[in-house]
Tab-separated table of C-alpha atoms in Angstrom:
chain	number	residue	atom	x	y	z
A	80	UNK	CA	109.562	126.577	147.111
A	81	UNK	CA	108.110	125.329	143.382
A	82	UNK	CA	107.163	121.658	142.852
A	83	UNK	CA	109.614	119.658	140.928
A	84	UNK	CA	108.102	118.529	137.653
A	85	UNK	CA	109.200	114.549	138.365
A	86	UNK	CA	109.228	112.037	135.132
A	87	UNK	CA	108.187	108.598	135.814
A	88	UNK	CA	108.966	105.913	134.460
A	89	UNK	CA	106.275	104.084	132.724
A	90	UNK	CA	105.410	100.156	133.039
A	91	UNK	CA	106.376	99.865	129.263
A	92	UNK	CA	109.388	102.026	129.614
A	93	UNK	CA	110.256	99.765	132.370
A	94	UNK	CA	110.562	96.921	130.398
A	95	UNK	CA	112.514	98.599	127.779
A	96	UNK	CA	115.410	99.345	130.198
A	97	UNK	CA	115.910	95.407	131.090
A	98	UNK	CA	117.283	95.173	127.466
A	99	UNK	CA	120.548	96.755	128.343
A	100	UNK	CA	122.521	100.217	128.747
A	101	UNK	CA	122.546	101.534	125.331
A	102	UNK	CA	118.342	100.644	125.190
A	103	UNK	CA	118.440	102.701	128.981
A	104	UNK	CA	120.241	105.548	127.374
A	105	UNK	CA	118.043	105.423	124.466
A	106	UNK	CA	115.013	105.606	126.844
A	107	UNK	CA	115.963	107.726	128.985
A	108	UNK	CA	116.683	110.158	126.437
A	109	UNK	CA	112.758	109.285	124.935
A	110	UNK	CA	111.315	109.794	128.201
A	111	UNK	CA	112.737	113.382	128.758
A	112	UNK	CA	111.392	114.343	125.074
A	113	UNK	CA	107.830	112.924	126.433
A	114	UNK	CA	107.969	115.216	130.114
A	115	UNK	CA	108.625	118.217	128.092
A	116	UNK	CA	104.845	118.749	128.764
A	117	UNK	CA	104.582	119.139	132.574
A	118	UNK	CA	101.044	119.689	134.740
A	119	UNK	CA	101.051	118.657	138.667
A	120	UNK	CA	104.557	117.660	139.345
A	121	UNK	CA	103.767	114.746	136.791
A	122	UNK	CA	104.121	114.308	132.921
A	123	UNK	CA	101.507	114.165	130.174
A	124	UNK	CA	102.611	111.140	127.995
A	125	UNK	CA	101.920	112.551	124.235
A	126	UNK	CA	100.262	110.669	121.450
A	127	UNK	CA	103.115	110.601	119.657
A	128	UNK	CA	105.359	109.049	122.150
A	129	UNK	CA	102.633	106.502	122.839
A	130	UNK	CA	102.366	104.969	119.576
A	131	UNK	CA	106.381	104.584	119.361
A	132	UNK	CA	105.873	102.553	122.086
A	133	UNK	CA	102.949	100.614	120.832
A	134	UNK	CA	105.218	100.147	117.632
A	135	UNK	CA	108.111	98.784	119.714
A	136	UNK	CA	105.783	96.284	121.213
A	137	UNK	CA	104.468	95.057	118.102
A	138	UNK	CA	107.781	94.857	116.784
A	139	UNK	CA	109.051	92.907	119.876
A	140	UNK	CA	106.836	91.026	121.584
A	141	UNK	CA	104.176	90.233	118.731
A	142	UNK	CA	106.791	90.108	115.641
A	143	UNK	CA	104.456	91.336	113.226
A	144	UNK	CA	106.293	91.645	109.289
A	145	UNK	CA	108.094	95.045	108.553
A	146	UNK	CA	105.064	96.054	105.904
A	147	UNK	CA	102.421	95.331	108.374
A	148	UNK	CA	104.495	97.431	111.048
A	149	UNK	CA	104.793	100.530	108.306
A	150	UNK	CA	100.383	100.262	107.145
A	151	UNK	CA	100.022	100.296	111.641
A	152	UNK	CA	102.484	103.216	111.653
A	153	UNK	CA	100.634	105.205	108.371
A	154	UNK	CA	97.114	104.437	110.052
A	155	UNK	CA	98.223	105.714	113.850
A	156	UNK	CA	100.489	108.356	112.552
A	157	UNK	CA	96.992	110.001	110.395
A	158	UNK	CA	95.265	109.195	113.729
A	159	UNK	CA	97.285	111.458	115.657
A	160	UNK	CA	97.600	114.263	113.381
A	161	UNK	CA	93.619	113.887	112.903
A	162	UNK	CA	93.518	114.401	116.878
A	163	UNK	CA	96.112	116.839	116.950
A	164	UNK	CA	94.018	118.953	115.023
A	165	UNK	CA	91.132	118.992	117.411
A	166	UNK	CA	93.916	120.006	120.523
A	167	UNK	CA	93.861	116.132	121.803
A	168	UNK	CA	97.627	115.208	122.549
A	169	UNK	CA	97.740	112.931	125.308
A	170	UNK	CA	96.083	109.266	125.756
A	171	UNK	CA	94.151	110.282	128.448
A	172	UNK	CA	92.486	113.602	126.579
A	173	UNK	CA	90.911	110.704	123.883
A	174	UNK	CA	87.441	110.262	123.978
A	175	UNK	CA	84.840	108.256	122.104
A	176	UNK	CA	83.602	110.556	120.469
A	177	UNK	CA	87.235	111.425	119.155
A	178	UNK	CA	87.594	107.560	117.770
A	179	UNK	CA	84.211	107.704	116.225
A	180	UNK	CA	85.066	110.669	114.759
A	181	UNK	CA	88.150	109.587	113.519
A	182	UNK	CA	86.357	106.533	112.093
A	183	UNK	CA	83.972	109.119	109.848
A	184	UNK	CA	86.542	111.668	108.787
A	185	UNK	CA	88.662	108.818	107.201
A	186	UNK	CA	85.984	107.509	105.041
A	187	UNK	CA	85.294	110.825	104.108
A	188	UNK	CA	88.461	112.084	103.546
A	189	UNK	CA	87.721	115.197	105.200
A	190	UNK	CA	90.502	114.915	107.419
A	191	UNK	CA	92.463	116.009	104.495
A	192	UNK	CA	93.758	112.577	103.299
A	193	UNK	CA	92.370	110.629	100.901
A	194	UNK	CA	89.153	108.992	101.772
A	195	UNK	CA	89.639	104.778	102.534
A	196	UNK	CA	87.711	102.199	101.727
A	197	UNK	CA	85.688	99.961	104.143
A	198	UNK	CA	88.609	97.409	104.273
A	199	UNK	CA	91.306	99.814	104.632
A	200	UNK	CA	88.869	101.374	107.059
A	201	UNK	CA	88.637	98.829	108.649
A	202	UNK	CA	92.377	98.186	109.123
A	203	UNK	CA	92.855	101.517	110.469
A	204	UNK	CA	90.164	101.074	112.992
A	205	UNK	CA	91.933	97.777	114.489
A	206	UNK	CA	95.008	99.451	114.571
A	207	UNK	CA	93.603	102.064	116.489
A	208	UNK	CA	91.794	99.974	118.658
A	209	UNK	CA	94.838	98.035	119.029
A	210	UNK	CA	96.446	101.088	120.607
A	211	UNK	CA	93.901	101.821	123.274
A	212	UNK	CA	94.026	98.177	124.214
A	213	UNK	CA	97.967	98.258	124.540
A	214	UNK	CA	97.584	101.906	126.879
A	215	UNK	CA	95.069	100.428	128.715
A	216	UNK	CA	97.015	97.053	129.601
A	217	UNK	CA	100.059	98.662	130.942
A	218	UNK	CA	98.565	101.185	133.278
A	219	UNK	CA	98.526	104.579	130.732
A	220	UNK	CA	95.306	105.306	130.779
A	221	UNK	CA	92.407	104.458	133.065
A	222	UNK	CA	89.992	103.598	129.638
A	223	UNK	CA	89.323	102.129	126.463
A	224	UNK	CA	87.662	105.016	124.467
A	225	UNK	CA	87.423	102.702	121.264
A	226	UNK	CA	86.150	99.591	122.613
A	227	UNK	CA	82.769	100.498	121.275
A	228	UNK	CA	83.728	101.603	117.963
A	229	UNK	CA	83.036	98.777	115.244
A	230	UNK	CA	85.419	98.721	112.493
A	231	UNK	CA	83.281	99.209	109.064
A	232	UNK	CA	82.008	95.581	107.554
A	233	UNK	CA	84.194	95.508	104.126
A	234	UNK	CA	82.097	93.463	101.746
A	235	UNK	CA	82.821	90.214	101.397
A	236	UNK	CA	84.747	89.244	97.938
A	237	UNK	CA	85.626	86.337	96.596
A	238	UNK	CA	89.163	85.288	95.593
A	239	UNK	CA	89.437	85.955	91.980
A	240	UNK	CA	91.554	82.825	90.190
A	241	UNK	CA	91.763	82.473	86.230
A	242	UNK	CA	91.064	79.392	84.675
A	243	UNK	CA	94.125	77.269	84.218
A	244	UNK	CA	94.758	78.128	80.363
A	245	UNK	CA	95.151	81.727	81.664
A	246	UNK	CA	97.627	80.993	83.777
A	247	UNK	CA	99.507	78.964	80.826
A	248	UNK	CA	99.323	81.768	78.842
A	249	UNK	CA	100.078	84.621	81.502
A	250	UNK	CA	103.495	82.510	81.957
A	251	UNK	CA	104.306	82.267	78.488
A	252	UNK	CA	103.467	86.433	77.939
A	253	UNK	CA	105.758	86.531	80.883
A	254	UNK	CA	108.958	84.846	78.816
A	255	UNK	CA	108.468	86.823	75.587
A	256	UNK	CA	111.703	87.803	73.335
A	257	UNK	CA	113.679	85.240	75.471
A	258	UNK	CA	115.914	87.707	76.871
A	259	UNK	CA	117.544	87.527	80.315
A	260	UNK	CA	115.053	89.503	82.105
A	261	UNK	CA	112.164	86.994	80.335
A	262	UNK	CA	114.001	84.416	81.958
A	263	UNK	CA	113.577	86.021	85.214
A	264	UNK	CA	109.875	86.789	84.650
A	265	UNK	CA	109.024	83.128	83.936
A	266	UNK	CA	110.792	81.372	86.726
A	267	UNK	CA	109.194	83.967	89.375
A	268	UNK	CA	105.543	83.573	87.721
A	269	UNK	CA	106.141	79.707	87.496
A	270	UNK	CA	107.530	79.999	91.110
A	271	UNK	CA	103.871	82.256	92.446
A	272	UNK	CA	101.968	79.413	90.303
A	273	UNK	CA	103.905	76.907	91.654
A	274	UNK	CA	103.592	77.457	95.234
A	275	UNK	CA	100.928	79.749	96.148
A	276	UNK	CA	103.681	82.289	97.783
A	277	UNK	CA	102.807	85.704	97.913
A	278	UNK	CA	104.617	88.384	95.933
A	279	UNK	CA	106.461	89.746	99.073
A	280	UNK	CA	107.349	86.120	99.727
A	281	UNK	CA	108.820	85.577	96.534
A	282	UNK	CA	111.016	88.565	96.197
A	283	UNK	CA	112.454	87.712	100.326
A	284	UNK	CA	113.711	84.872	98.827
A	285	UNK	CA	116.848	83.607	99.649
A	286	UNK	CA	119.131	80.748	97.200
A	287	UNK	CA	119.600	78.254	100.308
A	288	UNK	CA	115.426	78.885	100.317
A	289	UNK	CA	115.598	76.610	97.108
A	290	UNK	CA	115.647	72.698	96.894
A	291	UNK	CA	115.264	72.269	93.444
A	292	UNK	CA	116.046	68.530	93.726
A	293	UNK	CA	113.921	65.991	95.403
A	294	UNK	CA	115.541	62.539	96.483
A	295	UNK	CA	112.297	60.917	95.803
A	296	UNK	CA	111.354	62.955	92.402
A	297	UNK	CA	114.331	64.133	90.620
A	298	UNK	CA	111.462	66.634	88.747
A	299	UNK	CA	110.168	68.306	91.939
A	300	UNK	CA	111.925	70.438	94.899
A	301	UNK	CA	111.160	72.432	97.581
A	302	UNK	CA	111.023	75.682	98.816
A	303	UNK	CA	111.128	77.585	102.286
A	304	UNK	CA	108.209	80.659	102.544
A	305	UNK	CA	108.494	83.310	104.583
A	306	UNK	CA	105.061	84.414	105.469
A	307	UNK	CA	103.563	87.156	107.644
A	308	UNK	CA	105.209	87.233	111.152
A	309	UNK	CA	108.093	85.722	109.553
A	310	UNK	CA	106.192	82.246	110.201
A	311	UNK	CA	107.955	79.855	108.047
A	312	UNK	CA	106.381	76.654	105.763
A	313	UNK	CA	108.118	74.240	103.418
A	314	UNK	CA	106.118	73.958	99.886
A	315	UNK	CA	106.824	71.715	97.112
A	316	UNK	CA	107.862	72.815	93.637
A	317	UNK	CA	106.585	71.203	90.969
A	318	UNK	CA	108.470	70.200	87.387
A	319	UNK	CA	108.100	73.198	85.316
A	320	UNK	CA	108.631	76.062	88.741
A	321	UNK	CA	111.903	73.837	89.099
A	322	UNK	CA	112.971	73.811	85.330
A	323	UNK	CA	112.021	77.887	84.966
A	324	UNK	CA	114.050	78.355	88.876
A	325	UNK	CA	117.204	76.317	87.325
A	326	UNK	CA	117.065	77.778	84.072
A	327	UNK	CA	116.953	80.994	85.749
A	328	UNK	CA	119.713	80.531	88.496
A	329	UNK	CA	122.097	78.928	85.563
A	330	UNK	CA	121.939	80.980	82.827
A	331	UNK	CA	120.862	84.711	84.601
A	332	UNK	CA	121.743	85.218	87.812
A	333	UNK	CA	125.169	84.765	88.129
A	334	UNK	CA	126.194	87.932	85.520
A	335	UNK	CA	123.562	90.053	87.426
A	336	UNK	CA	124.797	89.168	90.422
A	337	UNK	CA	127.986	90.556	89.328
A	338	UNK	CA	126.233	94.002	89.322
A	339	UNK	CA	125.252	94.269	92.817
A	340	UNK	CA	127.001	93.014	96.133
A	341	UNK	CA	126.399	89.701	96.610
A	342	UNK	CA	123.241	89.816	98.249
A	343	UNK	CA	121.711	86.132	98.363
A	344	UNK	CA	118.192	86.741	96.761
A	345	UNK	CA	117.021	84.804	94.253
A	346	UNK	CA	115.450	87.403	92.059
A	347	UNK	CA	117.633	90.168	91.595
A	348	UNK	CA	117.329	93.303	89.509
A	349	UNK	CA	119.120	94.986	86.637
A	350	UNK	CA	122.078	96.318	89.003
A	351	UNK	CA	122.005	93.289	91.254
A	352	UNK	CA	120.034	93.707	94.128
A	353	UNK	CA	117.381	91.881	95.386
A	354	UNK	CA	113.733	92.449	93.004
A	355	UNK	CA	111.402	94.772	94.595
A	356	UNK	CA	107.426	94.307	95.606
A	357	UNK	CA	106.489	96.724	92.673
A	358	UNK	CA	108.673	95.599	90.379
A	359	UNK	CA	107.707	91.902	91.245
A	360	UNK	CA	104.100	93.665	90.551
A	361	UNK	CA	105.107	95.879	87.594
A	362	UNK	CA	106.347	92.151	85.885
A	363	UNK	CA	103.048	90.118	86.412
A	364	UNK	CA	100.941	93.662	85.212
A	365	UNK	CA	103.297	93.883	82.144
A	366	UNK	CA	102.557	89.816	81.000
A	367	UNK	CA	99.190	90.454	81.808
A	368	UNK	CA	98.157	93.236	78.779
A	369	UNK	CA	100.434	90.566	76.912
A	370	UNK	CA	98.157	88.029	77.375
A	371	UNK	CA	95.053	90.182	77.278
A	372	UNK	CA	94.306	89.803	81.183
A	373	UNK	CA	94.875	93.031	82.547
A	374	UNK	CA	91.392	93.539	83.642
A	375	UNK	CA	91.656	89.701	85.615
A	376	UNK	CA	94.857	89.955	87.365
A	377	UNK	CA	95.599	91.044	91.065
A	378	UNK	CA	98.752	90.813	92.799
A	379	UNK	CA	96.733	88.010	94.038
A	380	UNK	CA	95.601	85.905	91.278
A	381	UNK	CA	98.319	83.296	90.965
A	382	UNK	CA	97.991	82.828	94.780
A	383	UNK	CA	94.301	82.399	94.182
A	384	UNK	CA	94.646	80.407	91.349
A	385	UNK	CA	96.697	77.933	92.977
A	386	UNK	CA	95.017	77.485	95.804
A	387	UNK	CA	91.605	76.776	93.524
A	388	UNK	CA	92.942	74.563	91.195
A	389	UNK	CA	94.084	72.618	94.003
A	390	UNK	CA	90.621	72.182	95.898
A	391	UNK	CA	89.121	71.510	92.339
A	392	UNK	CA	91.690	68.721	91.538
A	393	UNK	CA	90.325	67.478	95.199
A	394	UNK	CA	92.935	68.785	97.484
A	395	UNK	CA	92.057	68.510	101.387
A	396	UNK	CA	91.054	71.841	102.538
A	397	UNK	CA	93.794	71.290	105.203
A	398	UNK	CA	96.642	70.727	103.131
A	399	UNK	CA	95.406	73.520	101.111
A	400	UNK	CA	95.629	76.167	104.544
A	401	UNK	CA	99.679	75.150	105.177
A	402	UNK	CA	100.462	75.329	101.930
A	403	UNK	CA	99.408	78.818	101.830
A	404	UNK	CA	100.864	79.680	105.168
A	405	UNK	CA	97.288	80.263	106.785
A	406	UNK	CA	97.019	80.307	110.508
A	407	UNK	CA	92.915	79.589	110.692
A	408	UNK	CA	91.226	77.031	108.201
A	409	UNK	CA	88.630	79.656	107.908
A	410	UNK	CA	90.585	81.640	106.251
A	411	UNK	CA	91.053	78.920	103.036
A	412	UNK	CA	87.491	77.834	103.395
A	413	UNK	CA	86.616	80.998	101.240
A	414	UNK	CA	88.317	78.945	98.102
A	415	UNK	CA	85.632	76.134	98.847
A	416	UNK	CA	83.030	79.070	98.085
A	417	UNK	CA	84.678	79.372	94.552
A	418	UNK	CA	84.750	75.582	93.544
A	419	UNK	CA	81.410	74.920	94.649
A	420	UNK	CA	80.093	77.456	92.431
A	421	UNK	CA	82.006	74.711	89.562
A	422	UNK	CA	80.258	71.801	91.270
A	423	UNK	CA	76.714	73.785	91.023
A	424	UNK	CA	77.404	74.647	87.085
A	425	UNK	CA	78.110	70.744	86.629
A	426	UNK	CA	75.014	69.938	88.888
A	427	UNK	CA	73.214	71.845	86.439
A	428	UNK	CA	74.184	71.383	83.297
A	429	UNK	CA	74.711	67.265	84.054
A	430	UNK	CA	71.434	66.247	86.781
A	431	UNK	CA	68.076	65.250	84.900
A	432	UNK	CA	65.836	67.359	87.644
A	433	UNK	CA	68.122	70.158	87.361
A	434	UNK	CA	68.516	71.169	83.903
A	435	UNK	CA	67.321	74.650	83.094
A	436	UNK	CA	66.015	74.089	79.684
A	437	UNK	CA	62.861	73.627	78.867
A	438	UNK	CA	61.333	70.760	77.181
A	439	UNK	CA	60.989	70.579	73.531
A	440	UNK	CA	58.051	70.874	72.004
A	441	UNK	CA	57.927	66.881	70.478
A	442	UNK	CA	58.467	65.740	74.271
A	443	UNK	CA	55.818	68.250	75.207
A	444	UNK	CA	53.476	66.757	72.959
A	445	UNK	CA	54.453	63.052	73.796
A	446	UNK	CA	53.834	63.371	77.452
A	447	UNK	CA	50.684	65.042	77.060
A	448	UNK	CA	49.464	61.903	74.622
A	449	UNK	CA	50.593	59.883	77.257
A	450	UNK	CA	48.609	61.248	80.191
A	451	UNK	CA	45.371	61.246	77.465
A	452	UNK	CA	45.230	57.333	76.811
A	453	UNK	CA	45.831	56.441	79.409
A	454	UNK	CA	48.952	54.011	79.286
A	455	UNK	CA	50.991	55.867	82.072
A	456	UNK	CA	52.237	53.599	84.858
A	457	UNK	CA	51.289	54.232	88.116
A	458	UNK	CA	52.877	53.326	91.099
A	459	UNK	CA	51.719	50.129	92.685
């Protein structure tokens, strides 16, 4: 009589089913697609089926932000297909040598994709170590085949920030011809100035995000970041983010809210609904060849900026790391790096032992008169 090919249930399956019976359906359903593969009177979980689980955990249990669940998806999905094409389906079929080969064929691009560089590289790599680590824990495999392979060391840049006319005149590019969509631009440029918030912050934003008055200074506010892992932090507003923000929310928003649904953003779009991340982008690029920065300006630099400016004006490096959502001080400590390249330049140019010009040639002359007769002091 044949073997019956029997599908069991896997330790992270398991825990998937506690959630209720439309989750069990769902599962059950997901588990019969991954025993379609049958060897022993057992089941050969496939790669693909393993990282949708992996995905679900991240999603779950760690809470990581929608974009940094899509890059891990990208980076495992190009993982699997690079595996695929050397016959390796399963978890347990991975080797080492598969990983490190993985690891070259990405830089390379000879995978077919486009080659990465050694940050995004990098990335990939932890996501795909990640992965192992998660099979591993609950019981899939037996091994870690990329415990041993390093992601590539990205070199280490520092955070680009413009001086602070720059940023005066970026913001003013941003608000040319006046028109509503100016008046947009300005507040959300005053607003990444402002605060330090990232560009995905400031497009998730929300009106009840906004305190634009302060009991205690009626020219500041507040407002409420969303950062990555939906972590949240409070971060005041100065006078000219608030004035831009009101101007913005009184005069603008309510006709193009008209245009869309009602959705609570803050910045909204020409039909109404809530700004994008690229067009967010596509705004600070276009004030940017306005001003003449192109060349200087990141998606970044405002963030940077802010965070600089503060540590010059003498900012505690801790302060500094919540208002930019940071979980390690490390992380801000990089800024330090830019401003004491300022304190060296004023060292410099202001110490008498450290000035880098040479004497003249009247002082020259003087000193060497002096040492001749004699009439130098000496130390007693």
């Amino acid at each position: 009589m044949p073997r019956r090919t029997v599908c069991r249930t896997t330790p992270w399956e398991r825990s998937w089913t506690d959630r209720g019976r439309s989750d069990r359906r769902r599962t059950a359903g997901r588990r019969r697609d991954s025993c379609a593969r049958s060897t022993r009177g057992g089941f050969e979980l496939r790669l693909e089926r393993a990282v949708e689980g992996y995905l679900e955990h991240l999603t779950v249990e760690r809470g990581l932000a929608a974009n940094t669940l899509a890059a891990y998806r990208r980076d495992l999905e190009r993982y699997v297909a690079f595996a695929g094409s050397l016959g390796v389906t399963t978890p347990d079929a991975v080797g080492p040598e598969h990983v490190a080969g993985f690891l070259a064929a990405i830089r390379t691009g000879s995978d077919g994709a486009a080659p990465l560089t050694a940050s995004s590289a990098a990335r990939t790599v932890v996501a795909v170590r990640g992965f192992h680590r998660f099979l591993l824990f609950e019981g899939i495999t037996t091994g870690d085949p990329a415990h041993d392979v390093r992601p590539p060391s990205a070199p280490k840049r520092l955070p680009k920030a413009i001086p602070l006319a720059d940023v005066e005149q970026l913001i003013e590019a941003s608000s040319f011809g006046g028109t509503p969509g100016a008046v947009r631009d300005r507040a959300m440029l005053e607003l990444l100035y402002g605060s330090g918030a990232r560009i995905g912050e400031a497009v998730g934003l929300d009106v009840d995000d906004l305190d634009l008055v302060d009991e205690q200074d009626a020219g500041g506010g507040l407002v409420r970041l969303r950062g990555k892992g939906g972590k949240e932090r409070l971060v005041p507003l100065g006078r000219y983010a608030v004035e831009a923000l009101q101007a913005y929310l009184v005069r603008v928003r309510p006709d193009l809210a008209t245009r869309g649904r009602g959705t609570p953003a803050v910045f909204l779009n020409r039909r109404g609904g809530r700004l994008s991340r690229q067009s967010a982008w596509t705004v600070l690029r276009t004030a940017a060849e306005r001003a003449g920065l192109a060349a200087r300006v990141s998606p970044h630099t405002l963030r940077h900026s802010f965070a600089t400016h503060l540590l010059e004006g003498g900012a505690d490096v801790r302060v500094v790391q919540e208002l930019l959502g940071h979980a390690s001080v490390a992380t801000t400590q990089i800024y330090t790096r830019v401003t004491a390249d300022t304190l060296r330049e004023v060292y410099a140019a202001a110490h008498p032992r450290a000035l880098t010009d040479r004497p003249t040639d009247a002082s020259a002359e003087r000193d060497a008169s002096v040492r001749t007769d004699g009439t130098s002091s000496a130390v007693g």
